[in-house]
Tab-separated table of C-alpha atoms and ligand atoms in Angstrom:
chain	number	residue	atom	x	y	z
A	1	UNK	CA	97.464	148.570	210.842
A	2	UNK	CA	97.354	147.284	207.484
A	3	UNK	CA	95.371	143.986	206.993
A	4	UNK	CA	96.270	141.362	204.193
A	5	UNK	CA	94.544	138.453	203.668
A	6	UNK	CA	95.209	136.974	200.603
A	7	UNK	CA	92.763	134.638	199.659
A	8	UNK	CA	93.552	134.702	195.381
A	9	UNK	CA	92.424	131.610	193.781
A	10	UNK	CA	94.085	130.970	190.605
A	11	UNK	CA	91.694	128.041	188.834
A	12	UNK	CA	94.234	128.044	185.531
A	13	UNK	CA	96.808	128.645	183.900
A	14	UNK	CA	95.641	128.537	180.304
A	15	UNK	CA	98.392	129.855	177.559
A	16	UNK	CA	96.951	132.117	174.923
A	17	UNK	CA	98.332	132.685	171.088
A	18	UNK	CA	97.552	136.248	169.862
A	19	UNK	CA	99.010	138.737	167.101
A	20	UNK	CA	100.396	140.932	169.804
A	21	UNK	CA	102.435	138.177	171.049
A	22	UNK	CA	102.232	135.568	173.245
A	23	UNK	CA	100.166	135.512	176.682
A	24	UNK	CA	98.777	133.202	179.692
A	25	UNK	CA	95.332	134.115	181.075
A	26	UNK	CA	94.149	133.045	184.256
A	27	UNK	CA	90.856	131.407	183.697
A	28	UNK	CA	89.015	132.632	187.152
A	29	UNK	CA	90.051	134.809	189.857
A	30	UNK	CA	87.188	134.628	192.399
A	31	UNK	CA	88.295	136.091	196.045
A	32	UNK	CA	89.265	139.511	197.329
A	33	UNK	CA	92.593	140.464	198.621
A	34	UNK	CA	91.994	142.393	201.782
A	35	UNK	CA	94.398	145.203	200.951
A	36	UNK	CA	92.868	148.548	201.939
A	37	UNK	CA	96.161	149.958	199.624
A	38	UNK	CA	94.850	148.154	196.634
A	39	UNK	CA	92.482	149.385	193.833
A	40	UNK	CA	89.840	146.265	194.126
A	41	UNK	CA	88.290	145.708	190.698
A	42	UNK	CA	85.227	142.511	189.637
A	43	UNK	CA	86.177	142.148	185.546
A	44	UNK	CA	82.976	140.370	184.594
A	45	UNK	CA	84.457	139.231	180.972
A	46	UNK	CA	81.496	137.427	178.554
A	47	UNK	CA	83.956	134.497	177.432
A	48	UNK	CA	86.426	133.411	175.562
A	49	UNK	CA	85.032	132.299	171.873
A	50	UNK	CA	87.488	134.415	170.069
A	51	UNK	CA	91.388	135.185	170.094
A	52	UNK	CA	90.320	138.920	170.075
A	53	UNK	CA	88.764	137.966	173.132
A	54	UNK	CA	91.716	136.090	174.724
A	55	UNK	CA	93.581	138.887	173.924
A	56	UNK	CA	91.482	141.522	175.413
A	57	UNK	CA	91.525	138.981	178.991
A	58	UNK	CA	95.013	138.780	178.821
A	59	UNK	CA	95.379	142.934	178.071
A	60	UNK	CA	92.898	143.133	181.220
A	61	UNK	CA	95.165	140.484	183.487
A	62	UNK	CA	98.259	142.260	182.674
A	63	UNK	CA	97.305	145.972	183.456
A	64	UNK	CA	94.895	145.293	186.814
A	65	UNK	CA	97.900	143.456	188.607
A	66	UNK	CA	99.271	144.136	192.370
A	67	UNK	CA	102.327	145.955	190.884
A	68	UNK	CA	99.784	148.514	189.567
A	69	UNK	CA	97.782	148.887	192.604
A	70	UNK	CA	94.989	146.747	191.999
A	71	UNK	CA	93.244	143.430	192.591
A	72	UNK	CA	91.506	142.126	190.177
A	73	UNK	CA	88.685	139.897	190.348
A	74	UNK	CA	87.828	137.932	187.210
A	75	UNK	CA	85.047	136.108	186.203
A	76	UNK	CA	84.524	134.267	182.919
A	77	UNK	CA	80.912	134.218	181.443
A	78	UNK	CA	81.102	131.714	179.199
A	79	UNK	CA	78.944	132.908	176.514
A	80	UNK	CA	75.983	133.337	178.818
A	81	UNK	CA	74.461	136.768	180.331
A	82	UNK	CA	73.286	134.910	183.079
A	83	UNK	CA	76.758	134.121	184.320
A	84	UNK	CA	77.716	137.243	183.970
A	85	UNK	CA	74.877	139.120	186.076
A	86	UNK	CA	75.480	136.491	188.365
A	87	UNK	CA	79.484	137.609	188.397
A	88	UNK	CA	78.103	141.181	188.916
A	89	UNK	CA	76.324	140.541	191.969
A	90	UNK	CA	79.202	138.727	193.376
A	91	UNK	CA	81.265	141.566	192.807
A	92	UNK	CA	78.360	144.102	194.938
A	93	UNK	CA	78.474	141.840	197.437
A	94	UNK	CA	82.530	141.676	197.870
A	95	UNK	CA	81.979	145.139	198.035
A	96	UNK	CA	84.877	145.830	194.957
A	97	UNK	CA	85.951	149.330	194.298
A	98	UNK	CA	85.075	149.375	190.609
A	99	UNK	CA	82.960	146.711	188.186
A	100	UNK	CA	84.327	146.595	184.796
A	101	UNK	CA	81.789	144.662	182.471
A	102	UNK	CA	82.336	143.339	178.821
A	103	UNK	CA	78.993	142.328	178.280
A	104	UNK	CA	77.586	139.927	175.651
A	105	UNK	CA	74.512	141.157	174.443
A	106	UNK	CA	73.457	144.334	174.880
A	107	UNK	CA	70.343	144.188	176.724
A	108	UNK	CA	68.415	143.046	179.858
A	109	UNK	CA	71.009	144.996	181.867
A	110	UNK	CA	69.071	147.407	183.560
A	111	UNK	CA	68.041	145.525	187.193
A	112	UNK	CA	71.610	144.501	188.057
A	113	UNK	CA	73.274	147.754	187.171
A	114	UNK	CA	70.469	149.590	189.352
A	115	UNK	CA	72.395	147.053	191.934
A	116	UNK	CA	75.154	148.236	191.482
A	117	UNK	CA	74.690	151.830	191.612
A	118	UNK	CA	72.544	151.525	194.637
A	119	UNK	CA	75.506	149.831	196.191
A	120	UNK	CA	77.605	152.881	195.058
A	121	UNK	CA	79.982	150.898	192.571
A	122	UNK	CA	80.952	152.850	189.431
A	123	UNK	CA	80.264	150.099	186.382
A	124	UNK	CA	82.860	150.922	183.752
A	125	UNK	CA	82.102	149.189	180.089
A	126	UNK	CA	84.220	147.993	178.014
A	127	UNK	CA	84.290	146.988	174.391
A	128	UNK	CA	80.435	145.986	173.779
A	129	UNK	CA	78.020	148.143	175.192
A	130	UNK	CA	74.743	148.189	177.149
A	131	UNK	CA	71.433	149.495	176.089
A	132	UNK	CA	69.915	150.424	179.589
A	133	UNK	CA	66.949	153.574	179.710
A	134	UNK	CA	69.080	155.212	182.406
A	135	UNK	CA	72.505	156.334	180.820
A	136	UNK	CA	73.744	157.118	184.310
A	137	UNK	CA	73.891	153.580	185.201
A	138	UNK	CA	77.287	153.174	183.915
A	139	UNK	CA	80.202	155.909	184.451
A	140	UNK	CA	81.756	155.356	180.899
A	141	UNK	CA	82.874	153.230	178.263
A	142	UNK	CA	86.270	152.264	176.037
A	143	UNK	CA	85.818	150.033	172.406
A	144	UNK	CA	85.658	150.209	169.050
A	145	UNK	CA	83.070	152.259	166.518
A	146	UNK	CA	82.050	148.991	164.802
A	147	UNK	CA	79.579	150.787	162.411
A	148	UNK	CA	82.908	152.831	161.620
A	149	UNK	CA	84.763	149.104	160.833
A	150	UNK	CA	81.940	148.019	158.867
A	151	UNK	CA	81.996	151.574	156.587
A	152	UNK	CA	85.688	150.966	156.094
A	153	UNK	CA	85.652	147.678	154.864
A	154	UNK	CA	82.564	148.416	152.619
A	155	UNK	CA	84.018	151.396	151.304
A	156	UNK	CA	87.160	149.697	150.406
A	157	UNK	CA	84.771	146.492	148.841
A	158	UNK	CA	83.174	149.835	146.514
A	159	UNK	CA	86.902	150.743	145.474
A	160	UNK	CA	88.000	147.938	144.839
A	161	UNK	CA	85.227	146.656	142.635
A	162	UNK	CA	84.909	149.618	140.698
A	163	UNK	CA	88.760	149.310	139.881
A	164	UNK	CA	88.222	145.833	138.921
A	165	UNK	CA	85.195	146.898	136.298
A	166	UNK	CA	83.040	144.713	138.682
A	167	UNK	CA	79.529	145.771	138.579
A	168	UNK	CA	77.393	146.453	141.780
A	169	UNK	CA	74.960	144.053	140.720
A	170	UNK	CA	77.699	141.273	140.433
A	171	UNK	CA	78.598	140.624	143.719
A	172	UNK	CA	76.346	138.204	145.588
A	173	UNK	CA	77.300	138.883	149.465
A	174	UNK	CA	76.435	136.626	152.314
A	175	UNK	CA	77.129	137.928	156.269
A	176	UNK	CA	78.071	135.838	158.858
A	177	UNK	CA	77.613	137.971	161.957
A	178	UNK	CA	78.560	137.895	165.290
A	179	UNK	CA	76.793	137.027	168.708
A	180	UNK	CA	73.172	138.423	168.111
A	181	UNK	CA	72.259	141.298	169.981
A	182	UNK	CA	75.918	142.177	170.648
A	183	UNK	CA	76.897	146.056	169.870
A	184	UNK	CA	79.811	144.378	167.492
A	185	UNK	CA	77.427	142.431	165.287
A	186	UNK	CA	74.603	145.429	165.139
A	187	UNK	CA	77.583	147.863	164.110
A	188	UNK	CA	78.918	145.427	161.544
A	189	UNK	CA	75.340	144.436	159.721
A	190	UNK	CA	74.018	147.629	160.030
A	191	UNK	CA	76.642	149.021	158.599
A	192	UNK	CA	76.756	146.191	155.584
A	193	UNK	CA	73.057	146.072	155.019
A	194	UNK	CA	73.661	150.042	154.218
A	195	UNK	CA	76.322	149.726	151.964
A	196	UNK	CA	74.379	147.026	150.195
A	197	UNK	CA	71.486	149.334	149.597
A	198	UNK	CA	73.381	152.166	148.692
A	199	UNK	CA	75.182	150.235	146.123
A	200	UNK	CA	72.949	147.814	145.113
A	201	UNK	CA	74.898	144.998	146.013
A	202	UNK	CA	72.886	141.683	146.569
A	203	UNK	CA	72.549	140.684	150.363
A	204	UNK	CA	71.723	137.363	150.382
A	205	UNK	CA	71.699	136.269	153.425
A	206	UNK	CA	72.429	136.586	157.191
A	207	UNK	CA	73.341	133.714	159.705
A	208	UNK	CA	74.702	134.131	163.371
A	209	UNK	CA	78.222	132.412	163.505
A	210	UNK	CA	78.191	133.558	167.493
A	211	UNK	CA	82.071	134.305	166.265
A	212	UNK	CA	83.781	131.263	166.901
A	213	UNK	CA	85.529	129.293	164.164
A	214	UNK	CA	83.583	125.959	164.047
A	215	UNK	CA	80.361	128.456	163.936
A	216	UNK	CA	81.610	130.181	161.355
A	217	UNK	CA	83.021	126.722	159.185
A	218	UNK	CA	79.178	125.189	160.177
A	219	UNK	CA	77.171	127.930	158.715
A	220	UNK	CA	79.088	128.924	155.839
A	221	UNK	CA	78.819	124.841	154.759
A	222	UNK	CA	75.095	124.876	154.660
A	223	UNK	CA	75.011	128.458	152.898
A	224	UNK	CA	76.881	126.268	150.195
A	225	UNK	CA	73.986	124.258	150.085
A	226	UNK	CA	71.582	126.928	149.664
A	227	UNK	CA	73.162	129.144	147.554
A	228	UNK	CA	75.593	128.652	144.218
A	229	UNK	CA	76.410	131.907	143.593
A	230	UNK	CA	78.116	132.944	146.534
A	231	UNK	CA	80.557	135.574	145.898
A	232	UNK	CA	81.479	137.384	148.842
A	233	UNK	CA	81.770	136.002	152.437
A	234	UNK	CA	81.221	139.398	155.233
A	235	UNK	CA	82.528	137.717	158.237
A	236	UNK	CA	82.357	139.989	161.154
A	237	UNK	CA	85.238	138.523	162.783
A	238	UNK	CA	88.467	136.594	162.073
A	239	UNK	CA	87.804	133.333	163.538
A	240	UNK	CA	84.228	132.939	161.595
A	241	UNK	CA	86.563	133.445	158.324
A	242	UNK	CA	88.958	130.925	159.555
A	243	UNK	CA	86.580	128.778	159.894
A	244	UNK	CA	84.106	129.968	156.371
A	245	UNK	CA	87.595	128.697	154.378
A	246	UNK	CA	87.498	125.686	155.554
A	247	UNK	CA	84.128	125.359	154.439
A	248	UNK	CA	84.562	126.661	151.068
A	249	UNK	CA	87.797	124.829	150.188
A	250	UNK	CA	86.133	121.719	151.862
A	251	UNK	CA	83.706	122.255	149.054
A	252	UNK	CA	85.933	123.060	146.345
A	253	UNK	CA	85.987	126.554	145.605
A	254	UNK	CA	88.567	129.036	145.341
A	255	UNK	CA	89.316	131.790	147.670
A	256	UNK	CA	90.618	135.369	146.621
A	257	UNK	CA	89.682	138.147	145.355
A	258	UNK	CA	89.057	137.361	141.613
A	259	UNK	CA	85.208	137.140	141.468
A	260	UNK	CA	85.234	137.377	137.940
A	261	UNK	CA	87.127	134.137	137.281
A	262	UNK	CA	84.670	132.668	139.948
A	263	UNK	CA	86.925	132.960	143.606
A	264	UNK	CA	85.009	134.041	146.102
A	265	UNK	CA	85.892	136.552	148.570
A	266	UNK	CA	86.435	136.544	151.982
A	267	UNK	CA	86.731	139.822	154.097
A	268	UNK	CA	86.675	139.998	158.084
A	269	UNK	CA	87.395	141.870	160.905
A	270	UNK	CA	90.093	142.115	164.111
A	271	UNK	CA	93.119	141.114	162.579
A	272	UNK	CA	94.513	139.012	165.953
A	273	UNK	CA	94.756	136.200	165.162
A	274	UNK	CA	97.919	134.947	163.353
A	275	UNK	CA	96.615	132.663	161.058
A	276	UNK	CA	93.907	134.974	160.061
A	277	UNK	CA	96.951	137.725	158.884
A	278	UNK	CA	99.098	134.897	157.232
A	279	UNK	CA	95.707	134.339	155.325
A	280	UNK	CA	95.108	138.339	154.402
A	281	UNK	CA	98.719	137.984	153.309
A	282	UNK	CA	98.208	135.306	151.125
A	283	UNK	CA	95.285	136.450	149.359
A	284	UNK	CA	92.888	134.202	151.159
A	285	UNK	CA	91.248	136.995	153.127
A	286	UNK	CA	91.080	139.979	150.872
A	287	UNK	CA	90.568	142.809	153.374
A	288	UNK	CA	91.045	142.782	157.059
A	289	UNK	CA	89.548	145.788	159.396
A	290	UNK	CA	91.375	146.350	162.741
A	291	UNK	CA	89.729	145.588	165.956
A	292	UNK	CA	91.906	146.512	168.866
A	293	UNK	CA	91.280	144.369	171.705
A	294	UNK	CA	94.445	145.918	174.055
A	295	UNK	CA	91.364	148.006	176.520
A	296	UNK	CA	93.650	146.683	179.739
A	297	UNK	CA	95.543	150.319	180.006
A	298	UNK	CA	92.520	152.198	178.480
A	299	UNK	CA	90.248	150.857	181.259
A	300	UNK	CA	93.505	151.453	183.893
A	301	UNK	CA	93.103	155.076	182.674
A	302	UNK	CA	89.697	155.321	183.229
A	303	UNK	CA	89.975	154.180	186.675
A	304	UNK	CA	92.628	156.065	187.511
A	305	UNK	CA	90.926	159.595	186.226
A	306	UNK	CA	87.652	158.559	188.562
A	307	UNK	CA	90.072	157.805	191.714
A	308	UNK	CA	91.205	161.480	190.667
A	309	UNK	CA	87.399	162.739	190.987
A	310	UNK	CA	87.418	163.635	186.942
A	311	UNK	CA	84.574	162.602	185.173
A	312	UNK	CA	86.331	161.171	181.949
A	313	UNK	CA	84.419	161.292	178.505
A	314	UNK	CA	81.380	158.924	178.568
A	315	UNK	CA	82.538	157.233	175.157
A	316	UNK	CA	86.027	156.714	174.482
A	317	UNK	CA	86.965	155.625	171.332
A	318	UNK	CA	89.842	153.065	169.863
A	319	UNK	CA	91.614	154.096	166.687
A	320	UNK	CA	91.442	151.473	164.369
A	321	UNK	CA	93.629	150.459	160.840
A	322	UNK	CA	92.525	148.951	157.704
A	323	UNK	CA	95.060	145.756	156.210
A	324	UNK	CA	94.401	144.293	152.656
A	325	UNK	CA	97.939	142.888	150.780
A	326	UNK	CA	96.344	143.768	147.433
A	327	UNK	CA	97.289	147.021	146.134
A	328	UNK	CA	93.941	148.173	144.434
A	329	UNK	CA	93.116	150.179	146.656
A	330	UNK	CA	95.640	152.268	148.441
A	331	UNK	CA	93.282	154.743	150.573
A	332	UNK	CA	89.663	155.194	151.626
A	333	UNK	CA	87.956	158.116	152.762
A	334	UNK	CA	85.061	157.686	155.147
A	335	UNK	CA	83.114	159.739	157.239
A	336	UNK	CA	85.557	163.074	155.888
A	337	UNK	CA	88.744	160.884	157.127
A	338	UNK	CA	91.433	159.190	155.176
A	339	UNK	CA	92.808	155.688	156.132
A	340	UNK	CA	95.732	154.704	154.319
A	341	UNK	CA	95.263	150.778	153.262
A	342	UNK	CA	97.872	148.836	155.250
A	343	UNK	CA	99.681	145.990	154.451
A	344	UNK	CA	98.810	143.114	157.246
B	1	AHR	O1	83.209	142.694	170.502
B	1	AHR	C1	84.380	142.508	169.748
B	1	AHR	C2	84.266	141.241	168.979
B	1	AHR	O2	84.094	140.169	169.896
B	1	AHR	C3	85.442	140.809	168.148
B	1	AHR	O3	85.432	141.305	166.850
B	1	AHR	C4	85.240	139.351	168.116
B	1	AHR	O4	86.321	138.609	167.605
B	1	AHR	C5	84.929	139.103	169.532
B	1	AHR	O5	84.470	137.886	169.824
């Protein structure tokens, strides 16, 4: 006979604001529904510093539901990989079918996933990625090519300023990256700090904005008091650029993309959040490359193809677009493909 206990606990209700429409998260889901029909599933998220990242929670919420067969538990890290190791072990011990981890940094995962395995759990990654010595200790993983993101912006910074008769040796770039140690930041500097030595573009300097807004608005303020000749702001995500203009209007300069009448240039990565695409609209952010945070029915996918005994493609990439309103540069080619330059 079928036994069902529900024992959900829903801390929150919190509502969430995100390009692909309007959402509600639920801020902690910490028991097990004893449904032996039901697909149990520990969602070990890293936190919520970002609208890409509400956005991916929400994605996550919506596709792990009852009505699909599963029951999710979820477990905010706050920022910290302690909390979510912690969440991990939890999940071992409820004994969940699958543990789907976003994690924050990339390493110091190796004990608990040995955990995990040893309890027979297949650990499915999703968006950042571990760097463990065994490869086996995860079944697979859905996200983004970041490097890629990073190429495509830089190769459409190299358009654009040769278009613009702007010399390599002109542009003054500063990067405010991401959470250190995450696999989105190393993608996104490395793949800057290339492009600036291939070019010969000055890289100033690099400061960890942890990608949250005030971060982002904190940094770029003392970089002001560092540096006067400023040129081009790399932010490797949306909110650290929200927050950057602040910081450079605050101080009175002009954002856009005319660096030879002395605006300095903002560029950044997701394209979520709304106010971030108003701002790529208006000029304010010049270039914009797509991070696609919707991994709920990627993930749902992957599970699914396991339950069916497949072993599903270790990496599993996320097509991504590029979104600039200015209409220098229609196309870029990189890596032997062509993305056509879309409007935001
Ligand atoms: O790992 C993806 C990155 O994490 C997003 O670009 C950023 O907004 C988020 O916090």
């Amino acid at each position: 006979m079928k036994k069902i206990a529900t024992l959900l606990t829903l801390l929150l209700l919190l509502p969430v604001f995100s390009g692909c429409g309007s959402s509600t998260i639920k801020e902690e889901i910490t028991e097990k529904t004893v449904d032996e029909n039901l697909i149990t599933v520990g969602f070990s998220q890293l936190g919520a510093e970002s609208d890409w990242r509400n956005t991916n929670t929400a994605s996550m919420q919506e596709a792990f539901t009852r009505e699909n067969g599963y029951d999710l538990i979820y477990k905010n890290g706050q920022q910290k990989q302690a909390n979510q190791i912690t969440a991990v072990r939890m999940f071992i011990q409820q004994g969940v079918d699958y543990i789907v981890l976003a994690p924050a940094t990339e390493a110091g995962w190796d004990s608990v996933l040995a955990e995990a395995r040893d309890a027979d759990i297949p650990v499915i990654l999703v968006d950042r990625r571990v760097d463990v010595a065994d490869k086996s200790l995860y079944s697979c993983w859905v996200g983004s090519d970041f490097e890629l993101e990073a190429k495509k912006m830089t190769e459409w910074l190299k358009q654009f300023t040769q278009v613009r008769n702007i010399d390599p040796e002109e542009l003054h770039i500063v990067n405010i990256q991401g959470t250190s140690g995450s696999t989105a930041q190393i993608g996104r500097t490395r793949g800057l700090a290339n492009a600036c030595r291939e070019n010969g573009w000055d890289l100033m300097t690099e400061v960890d904005g942890d990608f949250t807004e005030n971060k982002g608005r904190e940094v770029m303020a003392a970089m002001l008091k560092g540096y006067d000749n400023i040129n081009v702001v790399y932010c490797e995500n949306d909110n650290m650029a929200i927050g950057a203009i602040d910081a450079l209007e605050a101080a009175g300069k002009k954002v856009g993309s005319n660096i030879k009448n002395g605006e300095v240039m903002v560029v950044s990565f997701d394209g979520v959040n709304e106010l971030s695409r108003e701002y790529c609209r208006e000029g304010k952010i010049s270039c914009i490359a797509e991070c696609n945070p919707l991994h709920g029915p990627r993930v749902s996918a992957l599970i699914e193809s396991l339950e069916r005994g497949e072993t599903p493609e270790t990496f599993n990439y996320v097509d991504e677009k590029i979104f600039s309103s200015l209409s220098t540069v229609k196309s870029i080619t990189v890596d032997g493909v062509t993305y056509e330059v879309e409007k935001p």
